[in-house]
Amino acid sequence: MENREWKMGRFVKVLSLVLVSLVLVFGTGIEADAKKKKKKKIELTAEETAMFDKWEVKPKKRAKTVKKMRKKPKFVGAVKCNGSCHDAYYQAWIKSPHGNTFNLLKAGIRKEAKERVKLDPEKDYTTTPLCLRCHTTGYRQKGGFKPAGSKSKKGKDTASKIDPEEPNKEQVGCEMCHSVAGGSQFRAVMKASKGNFTKAETEQYGQRWDYANVCTRCHTHKNTPFKPEVHDKYKFNFEERKLKVHKFEDYWNEDNADQKLEKKDERAKQVGQTEKTPLSIEDFRINDKGKLKFIKGTKPYNSKKKTFNYKK
Ligand code: HEC
Ligand code: HEC
Ligand code: HEC
């Protein structure tokens, strides 16, 4: 009995020694948390403060919002643009040509058009990198569409989920025309300003207003199989075509009427930097391994340097 107590006492002593040394070496969790918090404190620039003043953003919300705005651009998908903000545009888009681009890659669809450009009408192209670049949203970019069969390094299935009832990243979504590299950050700007933003303000965070230019990411791009030489219908007239992009006027109703853009006409009078000096258009190739690679220096946004690239 005595022997046993002696053993227990010794065990407790050793245990506490171990614990004390652990604390000495690693510190208590409490200190570490305090350090983390100190590190994370966000200072707003004078510019950001002025913007938030103008938008009347509550002081308590500013740090959290600015953190979202400063993040690396990332594709979030059309469903996120719908959310509680752009229902009429989303409803119009799903009925528009760009809301149905993924299906064109399936076997047996638009046979004649495929045959004309020597594509195999019975082949499934829904995982073919070249096609995915122009028929989906953000393929091979941060947050962008991932086709069936995509896996993480550990072998986990990372393919984008496709819901036929709710078109999203698998089609040519909002971000392919409205962003340099995805809309996660300017979405935060729109929300914080409650729609009261200028073109310049969203441009800083990766929205683009060079519409006629951005169409050439796909239409008339040198890598598209569907060129005017093949058929007259592929000639691209911007003024005519832009009218068909999203006929949102037809989709206002009781539920979304409060989403009408009060500042739209005011914004239309502004000229954004991207309109003065259009952004560069990505060039890309398919490498030996069949992967799509963007050619260096042709992307409109350099995420390492955080700079925009304009056309030369
Ligand atoms: C560089 C961008 C680009 C690439 C790459 C691309 N497409 Fe397209 N595709 C387009 C554009 C733009 C249109 C619409 C052309 C138009 O109507 O003026 C289109 C239209 C189509 C159409 C409809 C044509 C019609 O007349 O009905 C099919 C089918 C199609 N693409 C399949 C494919 C397949 C399959 C691939 C891959 C082998 C592919 N595309 C690669 C941009 C591209
Ligand atoms: C194929 C390209 C394209 C796609 C895809 C697209 N848009 Fe647009 N969007 C445009 C163009 C072009 C205009 C300008 C139209 C004009 O000037 O008449 C525009 C204008 C807008 C405007 C008005 C902006 C302003 O303040 O003046 C909103 C809002 C908008 N789009 C939302 C969306 C949403 C939401 C989606 C996706 C559900 C979407 N767009 C998909 C090309 C596109
Ligand atoms: C990411 C690639 C991409 C971009 C960017 C893009 N388009 Fe398209 N567009 C397509 C594809 C693919 C189709 C084929 C849809 C089909 O045939 O059903 C298409 C079809 C269209 C059509 C329908 C043609 C028809 O008569 O059936 C119009 C209109 C159009 N685009 C306008 C525009 C405009 C305007 C812009 C720029 C503001 C633009 N697109 C930007 C890929 C793109």
GROMACS .gro file of C-alpha atoms and ligand atoms in nm:
model
  441
    1MET     CA    1   0.000   0.000   0.000
    2GLU     CA    2   0.271   0.246   0.107
    3ASN     CA    3   0.481   0.158  -0.188
    4ARG     CA    4   0.190   0.233  -0.419
    5GLU     CA    5   0.131   0.580  -0.270
    6TRP     CA    6   0.496   0.661  -0.305
    7LYS     CA    7   0.476   0.563  -0.671
    8MET     CA    8   0.168   0.781  -0.728
    9GLY     CA    9   0.337   1.080  -0.563
   10ARG     CA   10   0.637   1.044  -0.783
   11PHE     CA   11   0.418   1.011  -1.091
   12VAL     CA   12   0.234   1.335  -1.007
   13LYS     CA   13   0.566   1.516  -0.959
   14VAL     CA   14   0.700   1.397  -1.291
   15LEU     CA   15   0.377   1.486  -1.464
   16SER     CA   16   0.377   1.840  -1.330
   17LEU     CA   17   0.741   1.885  -1.431
   18VAL     CA   18   0.652   1.777  -1.782
   19LEU     CA   19   0.356   2.015  -1.791
   20VAL     CA   20   0.561   2.309  -1.663
   21SER     CA   21   0.829   2.251  -1.923
   22LEU     CA   22   0.568   2.221  -2.196
   23VAL     CA   23   0.424   2.559  -2.096
   24LEU     CA   24   0.774   2.709  -2.084
   25VAL     CA   25   0.857   2.583  -2.429
   26PHE     CA   26   0.525   2.646  -2.607
   27GLY     CA   27   0.359   2.910  -2.387
   28THR     CA   28  -0.005   2.888  -2.276
   29GLY     CA   29  -0.266   2.896  -2.547
   30ILE     CA   30  -0.390   3.224  -2.403
   31GLU     CA   31  -0.074   3.415  -2.491
   32ALA     CA   32  -0.064   3.268  -2.841
   33ASP     CA   33  -0.421   3.382  -2.909
   34ALA     CA   34  -0.341   3.732  -2.788
   35LYS     CA   35  -0.040   3.743  -3.020
   36LYS     CA   36  -0.251   3.629  -3.315
   37LYS     CA   37  -0.510   3.894  -3.250
   38LYS     CA   38  -0.246   4.165  -3.234
   39LYS     CA   39  -0.099   4.051  -3.564
   40LYS     CA   40  -0.437   4.048  -3.737
   41LYS     CA   41  -0.542   4.401  -3.646
   42ILE     CA   42  -0.619   4.573  -3.975
   43GLU     CA   43  -0.531   4.934  -4.047
   44LEU     CA   44  -0.743   5.105  -4.309
   45THR     CA   45  -0.573   5.334  -4.559
   46ALA     CA   46  -0.693   5.693  -4.584
   47GLU     CA   47  -0.854   5.604  -4.917
   48GLU     CA   48  -1.045   5.312  -4.770
   49THR     CA   49  -1.161   5.523  -4.478
   50ALA     CA   50  -1.287   5.791  -4.715
   51MET     CA   51  -1.475   5.528  -4.917
   52PHE     CA   52  -1.634   5.379  -4.609
   53ASP     CA   53  -1.732   5.726  -4.486
   54LYS     CA   54  -1.902   5.792  -4.818
   55TRP     CA   55  -2.084   5.459  -4.810
   56GLU     CA   56  -2.171   5.512  -4.442
   57VAL     CA   57  -2.029   5.176  -4.334
   58LYS     CA   58  -2.051   5.124  -3.958
   59PRO     CA   59  -1.706   5.148  -3.790
   60LYS     CA   60  -1.753   4.805  -3.633
   61LYS     CA   61  -1.790   4.643  -3.975
   62ARG     CA   62  -1.499   4.812  -4.152
   63ALA     CA   63  -1.208   4.580  -4.065
   64LYS     CA   64  -1.401   4.269  -4.161
   65THR     CA   65  -1.518   4.422  -4.491
   66VAL     CA   66  -1.178   4.553  -4.590
   67LYS     CA   67  -1.030   4.210  -4.529
   68LYS     CA   68  -1.270   4.062  -4.783
   69MET     CA   69  -1.201   4.339  -5.033
   70ARG     CA   70  -0.823   4.293  -5.012
   71LYS     CA   71  -0.830   3.917  -5.068
   72LYS     CA   72  -0.690   3.767  -5.386
   73PRO     CA   73  -0.951   3.765  -5.662
   74LYS     CA   74  -1.140   3.439  -5.679
   75PHE     CA   75  -1.430   3.305  -5.888
   76VAL     CA   76  -1.745   3.257  -5.685
   77GLY     CA   77  -2.005   3.168  -5.953
   78ALA     CA   78  -2.324   3.323  -6.088
   79VAL     CA   79  -2.541   3.190  -5.806
   80LYS     CA   80  -2.352   3.413  -5.563
   81CYS     CA   81  -2.420   3.719  -5.785
   82ASN     CA   82  -2.785   3.629  -5.774
   83GLY     CA   83  -2.806   3.587  -5.397
   84SER     CA   84  -3.008   3.878  -5.272
   85CYS     CA   85  -2.873   4.124  -5.531
   86HIS     CA   86  -2.910   4.052  -5.904
   87ASP     CA   87  -3.207   3.819  -5.943
   88ALA     CA   88  -3.338   3.979  -6.264
   89TYR     CA   89  -2.995   3.960  -6.427
   90TYR     CA   90  -2.950   3.599  -6.316
   91GLN     CA   91  -3.294   3.493  -6.443
   92ALA     CA   92  -3.223   3.662  -6.777
   93TRP     CA   93  -2.878   3.507  -6.797
   94ILE     CA   94  -2.995   3.148  -6.749
   95LYS     CA   95  -3.222   3.194  -7.051
   96SER     CA   96  -2.941   3.359  -7.252
   97PRO     CA   97  -2.683   3.182  -7.474
   98HIS     CA   98  -2.415   3.213  -7.205
   99GLY     CA   99  -2.629   3.034  -6.948
  100ASN     CA  100  -2.622   2.718  -7.159
  101THR     CA  101  -2.266   2.694  -7.292
  102PHE     CA  102  -2.171   2.379  -7.102
  103ASN     CA  103  -2.437   2.169  -7.271
  104LEU     CA  104  -2.292   2.249  -7.613
  105LEU     CA  105  -1.993   2.034  -7.518
  106LYS     CA  106  -2.205   1.720  -7.482
  107ALA     CA  107  -2.215   1.448  -7.747
  108GLY     CA  108  -2.483   1.483  -8.013
  109ILE     CA  109  -2.549   1.856  -7.951
  110ARG     CA  110  -2.514   2.101  -8.246
  111LYS     CA  111  -2.382   1.826  -8.470
  112GLU     CA  112  -2.377   2.032  -8.785
  113ALA     CA  113  -2.180   2.318  -8.627
  114LYS     CA  114  -1.926   2.075  -8.486
  115GLU     CA  115  -1.884   1.891  -8.815
  116ARG     CA  116  -1.825   2.220  -8.994
  117VAL     CA  117  -1.516   2.285  -8.777
  118LYS     CA  118  -1.403   1.919  -8.789
  119LEU     CA  119  -1.496   1.839  -8.429
  120ASP     CA  120  -1.639   1.493  -8.358
  121PRO     CA  121  -2.016   1.539  -8.307
  122GLU     CA  122  -2.039   1.214  -8.109
  123LYS     CA  123  -1.757   1.297  -7.870
  124ASP     CA  124  -1.811   1.424  -7.515
  125TYR     CA  125  -1.609   1.744  -7.474
  126THR     CA  126  -1.722   1.828  -7.119
  127THR     CA  127  -1.378   1.753  -6.974
  128THR     CA  128  -1.165   1.882  -7.263
  129PRO     CA  129  -0.945   2.168  -7.134
  130LEU     CA  130  -0.950   2.373  -7.456
  131CYS     CA  131  -1.330   2.381  -7.467
  132LEU     CA  132  -1.371   2.445  -7.093
  133ARG     CA  133  -1.172   2.767  -7.115
  134CYS     CA  134  -1.446   2.940  -7.319
  135HIS     CA  135  -1.755   2.743  -7.219
  136THR     CA  136  -1.729   2.761  -6.837
  137THR     CA  137  -1.634   3.010  -6.564
  138GLY     CA  138  -1.276   3.053  -6.440
  139TYR     CA  139  -1.144   2.718  -6.557
  140ARG     CA  140  -0.783   2.671  -6.431
  141GLN     CA  141  -0.805   2.987  -6.217
  142LYS     CA  142  -0.863   3.038  -5.844
  143GLY     CA  143  -1.214   2.929  -5.748
  144GLY     CA  144  -1.303   2.842  -6.107
  145PHE     CA  145  -1.491   2.548  -6.259
  146LYS     CA  146  -1.344   2.200  -6.217
  147PRO     CA  147  -1.466   1.924  -6.453
  148ALA     CA  148  -1.573   1.569  -6.362
  149GLY     CA  149  -1.277   1.358  -6.255
  150SER     CA  150  -1.091   1.646  -6.086
  151LYS     CA  151  -0.906   1.531  -5.776
  152SER     CA  152  -0.699   1.691  -5.501
  153LYS     CA  153  -0.342   1.570  -5.434
  154LYS     CA  154  -0.484   1.338  -5.168
  155GLY     CA  155  -0.728   1.190  -5.419
  156LYS     CA  156  -1.041   1.367  -5.296
  157ASP     CA  157  -1.307   1.447  -5.558
  158THR     CA  158  -1.295   1.824  -5.621
  159ALA     CA  159  -1.520   1.845  -5.930
  160SER     CA  160  -1.767   2.137  -5.933
  161LYS     CA  161  -2.120   2.025  -5.850
  162ILE     CA  162  -2.365   2.078  -6.135
  163ASP     CA  163  -2.729   2.147  -6.057
  164PRO     CA  164  -2.939   2.172  -6.375
  165GLU     CA  165  -3.196   2.379  -6.181
  166GLU     CA  166  -2.935   2.638  -6.087
  167PRO     CA  167  -2.675   2.715  -6.357
  168ASN     CA  168  -2.346   2.827  -6.207
  169LYS     CA  169  -1.972   2.793  -6.276
  170GLU     CA  170  -2.023   2.529  -6.546
  171GLN     CA  171  -2.157   2.798  -6.784
  172VAL     CA  172  -2.008   3.129  -6.907
  173GLY     CA  173  -2.109   3.323  -6.599
  174CYS     CA  174  -2.119   3.687  -6.493
  175GLU     CA  175  -1.753   3.686  -6.390
  176MET     CA  176  -1.628   3.597  -6.739
  177CYS     CA  177  -1.748   3.939  -6.860
  178HIS     CA  178  -1.740   4.148  -6.544
  179SER     CA  179  -1.411   4.054  -6.378
  180VAL     CA  180  -1.037   4.026  -6.430
  181ALA     CA  181  -1.008   3.704  -6.231
  182GLY     CA  182  -1.326   3.644  -6.035
  183GLY     CA  183  -1.563   3.859  -5.836
  184SER     CA  184  -1.513   3.766  -5.471
  185GLN     CA  185  -1.359   4.101  -5.374
  186PHE     CA  186  -1.572   4.349  -5.566
  187ARG     CA  187  -1.878   4.165  -5.445
  188ALA     CA  188  -1.771   4.288  -5.099
  189VAL     CA  189  -1.747   4.643  -5.239
  190MET     CA  190  -2.098   4.626  -5.383
  191LYS     CA  191  -2.242   4.496  -5.059
  192ALA     CA  192  -2.062   4.745  -4.835
  193SER     CA  193  -2.163   5.040  -5.055
  194LYS     CA  194  -2.519   4.909  -5.099
  195GLY     CA  195  -2.484   4.979  -5.471
  196ASN     CA  196  -2.351   5.331  -5.423
  197PHE     CA  197  -2.011   5.267  -5.583
  198THR     CA  198  -1.831   5.425  -5.877
  199LYS     CA  199  -1.666   5.240  -6.165
  200ALA     CA  200  -1.323   5.341  -6.031
  201GLU     CA  201  -1.400   5.198  -5.689
  202THR     CA  202  -1.488   4.849  -5.812
  203GLU     CA  203  -1.209   4.852  -6.072
  204GLN     CA  204  -0.948   4.867  -5.797
  205TYR     CA  205  -1.084   4.535  -5.676
  206GLY     CA  206  -1.096   4.365  -6.015
  207GLN     CA  207  -1.425   4.453  -6.179
  208ARG     CA  208  -1.388   4.552  -6.543
  209TRP     CA  209  -1.598   4.781  -6.761
  210ASP     CA  210  -1.422   4.721  -7.096
  211TYR     CA  211  -1.715   4.521  -7.232
  212ALA     CA  212  -1.637   4.534  -7.605
  213ASN     CA  213  -1.286   4.417  -7.525
  214VAL     CA  214  -1.378   4.140  -7.283
  215CYS     CA  215  -1.593   3.958  -7.543
  216THR     CA  216  -1.270   3.883  -7.732
  217ARG     CA  217  -1.169   3.651  -7.450
  218CYS     CA  218  -1.376   3.404  -7.652
  219HIS     CA  219  -1.542   3.559  -7.957
  220THR     CA  220  -1.285   3.625  -8.231
  221HIS     CA  221  -1.011   3.483  -8.003
  222LYS     CA  222  -0.748   3.307  -8.211
  223ASN     CA  223  -0.816   2.978  -8.028
  224THR     CA  224  -1.188   2.955  -8.102
  225PRO     CA  225  -1.289   2.697  -8.362
  226PHE     CA  226  -1.588   2.915  -8.458
  227LYS     CA  227  -1.443   3.190  -8.671
  228PRO     CA  228  -1.614   3.418  -8.925
  229GLU     CA  229  -1.420   3.240  -9.201
  230VAL     CA  230  -1.616   2.925  -9.116
  231HIS     CA  231  -1.959   3.084  -9.119
  232ASP     CA  232  -2.097   3.435  -9.141
  233LYS     CA  233  -2.293   3.388  -8.821
  234TYR     CA  234  -1.971   3.397  -8.621
  235LYS     CA  235  -1.899   3.757  -8.723
  236PHE     CA  236  -1.899   3.964  -8.409
  237ASN     CA  237  -2.081   4.294  -8.394
  238PHE     CA  238  -2.060   4.420  -8.036
  239GLU     CA  239  -2.344   4.674  -8.046
  240GLU     CA  240  -2.586   4.413  -8.181
  241ARG     CA  241  -2.472   4.132  -7.959
  242LYS     CA  242  -2.463   4.316  -7.630
  243LEU     CA  243  -2.840   4.362  -7.646
  244LYS     CA  244  -2.880   3.984  -7.614
  245VAL     CA  245  -2.650   3.928  -7.319
  246HIS     CA  246  -2.905   3.959  -7.038
  247LYS     CA  247  -3.246   4.107  -7.108
  248PHE     CA  248  -3.302   4.180  -6.740
  249GLU     CA  249  -3.584   4.428  -6.811
  250ASP     CA  250  -3.815   4.131  -6.874
  251TYR     CA  251  -3.747   3.979  -6.534
  252TRP     CA  252  -3.841   4.242  -6.278
  253ASN     CA  253  -4.121   4.131  -6.048
  254GLU     CA  254  -4.269   4.200  -5.705
  255ASP     CA  255  -4.003   4.002  -5.524
  256ASN     CA  256  -3.695   4.156  -5.683
  257ALA     CA  257  -3.812   4.512  -5.759
  258ASP     CA  258  -3.605   4.644  -5.467
  259GLN     CA  259  -3.291   4.527  -5.649
  260LYS     CA  260  -3.317   4.786  -5.927
  261LEU     CA  261  -2.987   4.971  -5.961
  262GLU     CA  262  -3.043   5.329  -5.852
  263LYS     CA  263  -2.695   5.443  -5.947
  264LYS     CA  264  -2.678   5.272  -6.287
  265ASP     CA  265  -2.745   5.579  -6.502
  266GLU     CA  266  -2.503   5.788  -6.300
  267ARG     CA  267  -2.237   5.522  -6.346
  268ALA     CA  268  -2.302   5.505  -6.720
  269LYS     CA  269  -2.171   5.863  -6.746
  270GLN     CA  270  -1.843   5.772  -6.580
  271VAL     CA  271  -1.550   5.644  -6.784
  272GLY     CA  272  -1.354   5.373  -6.606
  273GLN     CA  273  -0.981   5.316  -6.639
  274THR     CA  274  -1.054   4.985  -6.812
  275GLU     CA  275  -1.255   5.174  -7.073
  276LYS     CA  276  -0.975   5.422  -7.133
  277THR     CA  277  -0.706   5.154  -7.147
  278PRO     CA  278  -0.862   4.808  -7.202
  279LEU     CA  279  -0.712   4.517  -7.010
  280SER     CA  280  -0.509   4.249  -7.179
  281ILE     CA  281  -0.682   3.935  -7.301
  282GLU     CA  282  -0.546   3.598  -7.190
  283ASP     CA  283  -0.357   3.391  -7.439
  284PHE     CA  284  -0.332   3.021  -7.364
  285ARG     CA  285  -0.214   2.691  -7.504
  286ILE     CA  286  -0.257   2.323  -7.430
  287ASN     CA  287   0.075   2.169  -7.320
  288ASP     CA  288   0.217   1.820  -7.388
  289LYS     CA  289   0.030   1.678  -7.092
  290GLY     CA  290  -0.298   1.812  -7.224
  291LYS     CA  291  -0.323   2.086  -6.960
  292LEU     CA  292  -0.436   2.439  -7.028
  293LYS     CA  293  -0.164   2.695  -6.958
  294PHE     CA  294  -0.202   3.069  -6.969
  295ILE     CA  295   0.086   3.237  -7.146
  296LYS     CA  296   0.296   3.451  -6.913
  297GLY     CA  297   0.227   3.821  -6.919
  298THR     CA  298  -0.108   3.792  -7.100
  299LYS     CA  299  -0.332   3.777  -6.792
  300PRO     CA  300  -0.518   4.099  -6.707
  301TYR     CA  301  -0.430   4.062  -6.339
  302ASN     CA  302  -0.100   3.964  -6.181
  303SER     CA  303  -0.195   3.816  -5.846
  304LYS     CA  304   0.162   3.805  -5.716
  305LYS     CA  305   0.235   4.171  -5.782
  306LYS     CA  306  -0.128   4.274  -5.743
  307THR     CA  307  -0.114   4.480  -6.062
  308PHE     CA  308  -0.339   4.511  -6.363
  309ASN     CA  309  -0.205   4.452  -6.713
  310TYR     CA  310  -0.338   4.671  -6.990
  311LYS     CA  311  -0.319   4.606  -7.362
  312LYS     CA  312  -0.006   4.738  -7.525
  313HEC     C1  313  -1.142   3.066  -7.753
  313HEC     C2  314  -1.276   3.032  -7.707
  313HEC     C3  315  -1.342   2.903  -7.749
  313HEC     C4  316  -1.291   2.777  -7.746
  313HEC     C5  317  -1.150   2.735  -7.711
  313HEC     C6  318  -1.400   2.689  -7.782
  313HEC     N1  319  -1.513   2.759  -7.805
  313HEC    FE1  320  -1.696   2.685  -7.857
  313HEC     N2  321  -1.762   2.874  -7.890
  313HEC     C7  322  -1.695   2.988  -7.860
  313HEC     C8  323  -1.774   3.102  -7.898
  313HEC     C9  324  -1.735   3.247  -7.879
  313HEC    C10  325  -1.892   3.052  -7.956
  313HEC    C11  326  -2.008   3.133  -8.013
  313HEC    C12  327  -1.978   3.175  -8.154
  313HEC    C13  328  -2.086   3.260  -8.210
  313HEC     O1  329  -2.203   3.223  -8.200
  313HEC     O2  330  -2.052   3.364  -8.269
  313HEC    C14  331  -1.881   2.908  -7.948
  313HEC    C15  332  -1.979   2.820  -7.996
  313HEC    C16  333  -1.974   2.684  -7.986
  313HEC    C17  334  -2.075   2.593  -8.033
  313HEC    C18  335  -2.205   2.633  -8.104
  313HEC    C19  336  -2.178   2.667  -8.248
  313HEC    C20  337  -2.304   2.686  -8.329
  313HEC     O3  338  -2.292   2.748  -8.436
  313HEC     O4  339  -2.410   2.641  -8.289
  313HEC    C21  340  -2.033   2.466  -8.004
  313HEC    C22  341  -2.107   2.337  -8.034
  313HEC    C23  342  -1.904   2.477  -7.940
  313HEC     N3  343  -1.871   2.612  -7.930
  313HEC    C24  344  -1.827   2.370  -7.897
  313HEC    C25  345  -1.693   2.381  -7.863
  313HEC    C26  346  -1.607   2.268  -7.840
  313HEC    C27  347  -1.651   2.122  -7.847
  313HEC    C28  348  -1.484   2.318  -7.810
  313HEC    C29  349  -1.357   2.243  -7.781
  313HEC    C30  350  -1.312   2.154  -7.885
  313HEC    C31  351  -1.494   2.464  -7.814
  313HEC     N4  352  -1.621   2.497  -7.846
  313HEC    C32  353  -1.387   2.551  -7.789
  313HEC    C33  354  -1.570   2.997  -7.801
  313HEC    C34  355  -1.482   2.891  -7.788
  314HEC     C1  356  -2.140   3.775  -7.198
  314HEC     C2  357  -2.102   3.880  -7.107
  314HEC     C3  358  -2.186   3.905  -6.984
  314HEC     C4  359  -2.230   3.813  -6.894
  314HEC     C5  360  -2.211   3.662  -6.897
  314HEC     C6  361  -2.300   3.885  -6.793
  314HEC     N1  362  -2.298   4.020  -6.821
  314HEC    FE1  363  -2.374   4.169  -6.708
  314HEC     N2  364  -2.328   4.306  -6.852
  314HEC     C7  365  -2.264   4.276  -6.971
  314HEC     C8  366  -2.264   4.395  -7.054
  314HEC     C9  367  -2.206   4.403  -7.194
  314HEC    C10  368  -2.327   4.499  -6.980
  314HEC    C11  369  -2.353   4.642  -7.023
  314HEC    C12  370  -2.477   4.647  -7.104
  314HEC    C13  371  -2.499   4.780  -7.169
  314HEC     O1  372  -2.417   4.871  -7.157
  314HEC     O2  373  -2.603   4.792  -7.235
  314HEC    C14  374  -2.365   4.439  -6.853
  314HEC    C15  375  -2.427   4.509  -6.748
  314HEC    C16  376  -2.458   4.452  -6.626
  314HEC    C17  377  -2.506   4.526  -6.509
  314HEC    C18  378  -2.525   4.676  -6.500
  314HEC    C19  379  -2.398   4.737  -6.444
  314HEC    C20  380  -2.405   4.887  -6.422
  314HEC     O3  381  -2.395   4.931  -6.310
  314HEC     O4  382  -2.418   4.958  -6.522
  314HEC    C21  383  -2.525   4.435  -6.410
  314HEC    C22  384  -2.573   4.461  -6.269
  314HEC    C23  385  -2.491   4.305  -6.462
  314HEC     N3  386  -2.450   4.318  -6.593
  314HEC    C24  387  -2.500   4.189  -6.390
  314HEC    C25  388  -2.474   4.063  -6.442
  314HEC    C26  389  -2.497   3.938  -6.370
  314HEC    C27  390  -2.551   3.929  -6.230
  314HEC    C28  391  -2.461   3.838  -6.453
  314HEC    C29  392  -2.468   3.690  -6.428
  314HEC    C30  393  -2.590   3.635  -6.381
  314HEC    C31  394  -2.411   3.899  -6.576
  314HEC     N4  395  -2.422   4.034  -6.565
  314HEC    C32  396  -2.360   3.828  -6.684
  314HEC    C33  397  -2.208   4.155  -7.004
  314HEC    C34  398  -2.230   4.035  -6.939
  315HEC     C1  399  -1.597   3.305  -7.177
  315HEC     C2  400  -1.632   3.307  -7.316
  315HEC     C3  401  -1.725   3.412  -7.368
  315HEC     C4  402  -1.721   3.547  -7.345
  315HEC     C5  403  -1.623   3.626  -7.259
  315HEC     C6  404  -1.829   3.605  -7.421
  315HEC     N1  405  -1.897   3.506  -7.486
  315HEC    FE1  406  -2.062   3.532  -7.602
  315HEC     N2  407  -2.072   3.332  -7.635
  315HEC     C7  408  -1.985   3.239  -7.584
  315HEC     C8  409  -2.025   3.107  -7.627
  315HEC     C9  410  -1.956   2.977  -7.591
  315HEC    C10  411  -2.143   3.123  -7.704
  315HEC    C11  412  -2.224   3.015  -7.774
  315HEC    C12  413  -2.362   3.002  -7.720
  315HEC    C13  414  -2.453   2.926  -7.814
  315HEC     O1  415  -2.427   2.917  -7.934
  315HEC     O2  416  -2.556   2.876  -7.767
  315HEC    C14  417  -2.169   3.267  -7.707
  315HEC    C15  418  -2.278   3.324  -7.771
  315HEC    C16  419  -2.309   3.459  -7.770
  315HEC    C17  420  -2.430   3.516  -7.827
  315HEC    C18  421  -2.541   3.439  -7.897
  315HEC    C19  422  -2.517   3.429  -8.041
  315HEC    C20  423  -2.642   3.386  -8.112
  315HEC     O3  424  -2.689   3.464  -8.193
  315HEC     O4  425  -2.692   3.277  -8.081
  315HEC    C21  426  -2.425   3.652  -7.804
  315HEC    C22  427  -2.529   3.753  -7.844
  315HEC    C23  428  -2.299   3.678  -7.735
  315HEC     N3  429  -2.231   3.558  -7.715
  315HEC    C24  430  -2.256   3.804  -7.696
  315HEC    C25  431  -2.141   3.828  -7.620
  315HEC    C26  432  -2.096   3.959  -7.580
  315HEC    C27  433  -2.162   4.089  -7.617
  315HEC    C28  434  -1.984   3.941  -7.505
  315HEC    C29  435  -1.900   4.045  -7.436
  315HEC    C30  436  -1.968   4.144  -7.356
  315HEC    C31  437  -1.960   3.799  -7.497
  315HEC     N4  438  -2.055   3.734  -7.570
  315HEC    C32  439  -1.857   3.741  -7.424
  315HEC    C33  440  -1.873   3.263  -7.506
  315HEC    C34  441  -1.836   3.388  -7.458
   0.00000   0.00000   0.00000
